[in-house]
């Protein structure tokens, strides 16, 4: 049986899964009830929705780029 070499190693996959979870957490932090036309709800402008949620999602996307571009130590040693 042939063994296939994946482009991304186990550590890369772990980092990608972690970053995906971080993006989902960021989106979950931005969720909340909508405003009613009859009454204004100032909670739509809370710190959690405006700063924390988008910051968490952005960190997840940056971590995803890092996870894709990171090279494993094994791969570097095999290429030499």
Tab-separated table of C-alpha atoms in Angstrom:
chain	number	residue	atom	x	y	z
A	1	UNK	CA	0.000	0.000	0.000
A	2	UNK	CA	1.338	3.419	-0.920
A	3	UNK	CA	1.854	6.127	1.617
A	4	UNK	CA	0.830	9.570	0.535
A	5	UNK	CA	2.611	12.702	1.613
A	6	UNK	CA	0.314	15.558	2.427
A	7	UNK	CA	1.438	19.104	1.847
A	8	UNK	CA	0.493	20.061	5.398
A	9	UNK	CA	1.731	18.149	8.424
A	10	UNK	CA	-0.110	17.164	11.587
A	11	UNK	CA	0.912	20.328	13.412
A	12	UNK	CA	-0.336	22.471	10.545
A	13	UNK	CA	-3.715	20.731	10.625
A	14	UNK	CA	-3.939	21.261	14.401
A	15	UNK	CA	-3.182	24.979	13.975
A	16	UNK	CA	-5.780	25.243	11.193
A	17	UNK	CA	-8.452	23.607	13.355
A	18	UNK	CA	-7.549	25.892	16.264
A	19	UNK	CA	-7.748	28.973	14.064
A	20	UNK	CA	-11.100	27.849	12.630
A	21	UNK	CA	-12.467	27.468	16.160
A	22	UNK	CA	-11.122	30.933	17.019
A	23	UNK	CA	-12.937	32.421	14.018
A	24	UNK	CA	-16.166	30.686	15.059
A	25	UNK	CA	-15.794	31.986	18.623
A	26	UNK	CA	-15.328	35.486	17.230
A	27	UNK	CA	-18.495	35.209	15.164
A	28	UNK	CA	-20.374	33.813	18.167
A	29	UNK	CA	-19.251	36.811	20.240
A	30	UNK	CA	-20.730	39.138	17.621
A	31	UNK	CA	-24.147	37.434	17.774
A	32	UNK	CA	-27.022	38.914	19.665
A	33	UNK	CA	-30.555	40.099	19.429
A	34	UNK	CA	-31.507	42.596	16.795
A	35	UNK	CA	-32.892	46.029	17.480
A	36	UNK	CA	-36.585	46.618	17.577
A	37	UNK	CA	-38.022	49.407	15.449
A	38	UNK	CA	-39.994	50.675	18.423
A	39	UNK	CA	-37.166	50.725	20.990
A	40	UNK	CA	-33.447	51.296	20.622
A	41	UNK	CA	-31.161	48.769	22.317
A	42	UNK	CA	-27.690	50.188	23.085
A	43	UNK	CA	-26.297	46.666	23.573
A	44	UNK	CA	-25.717	46.390	19.830
A	45	UNK	CA	-22.745	48.698	20.348
A	46	UNK	CA	-21.236	46.770	23.261
A	47	UNK	CA	-17.509	46.093	23.610
A	48	UNK	CA	-18.093	42.395	22.979
A	49	UNK	CA	-19.784	42.959	19.611
A	50	UNK	CA	-17.683	45.840	18.316
A	51	UNK	CA	-14.157	45.018	19.544
A	52	UNK	CA	-13.823	41.557	21.065
A	53	UNK	CA	-15.699	39.535	18.430
A	54	UNK	CA	-14.055	41.055	15.338
A	55	UNK	CA	-10.647	41.008	17.038
A	56	UNK	CA	-11.013	37.325	17.853
A	57	UNK	CA	-12.088	36.529	14.286
A	58	UNK	CA	-9.226	38.565	12.834
A	59	UNK	CA	-6.752	36.742	15.088
A	60	UNK	CA	-8.198	33.450	13.835
A	61	UNK	CA	-7.676	34.462	10.204
A	62	UNK	CA	-4.093	35.568	10.901
A	63	UNK	CA	-3.445	32.293	12.725
A	64	UNK	CA	-4.878	30.423	9.724
A	65	UNK	CA	-2.356	32.088	7.411
A	66	UNK	CA	0.421	31.212	9.850
A	67	UNK	CA	-0.800	27.604	10.023
A	68	UNK	CA	-0.767	27.226	6.250
A	69	UNK	CA	2.642	28.818	5.722
A	70	UNK	CA	4.438	27.201	8.688
A	71	UNK	CA	6.937	24.506	7.745
A	72	UNK	CA	7.503	21.456	9.918
A	73	UNK	CA	10.961	20.653	11.236
A	74	UNK	CA	10.732	17.165	9.724
A	75	UNK	CA	10.013	18.561	6.280
A	76	UNK	CA	12.970	20.933	6.477
A	77	UNK	CA	15.344	18.120	7.487
A	78	UNK	CA	14.111	15.787	4.736
A	79	UNK	CA	14.662	18.431	2.045
A	80	UNK	CA	18.327	18.866	3.007
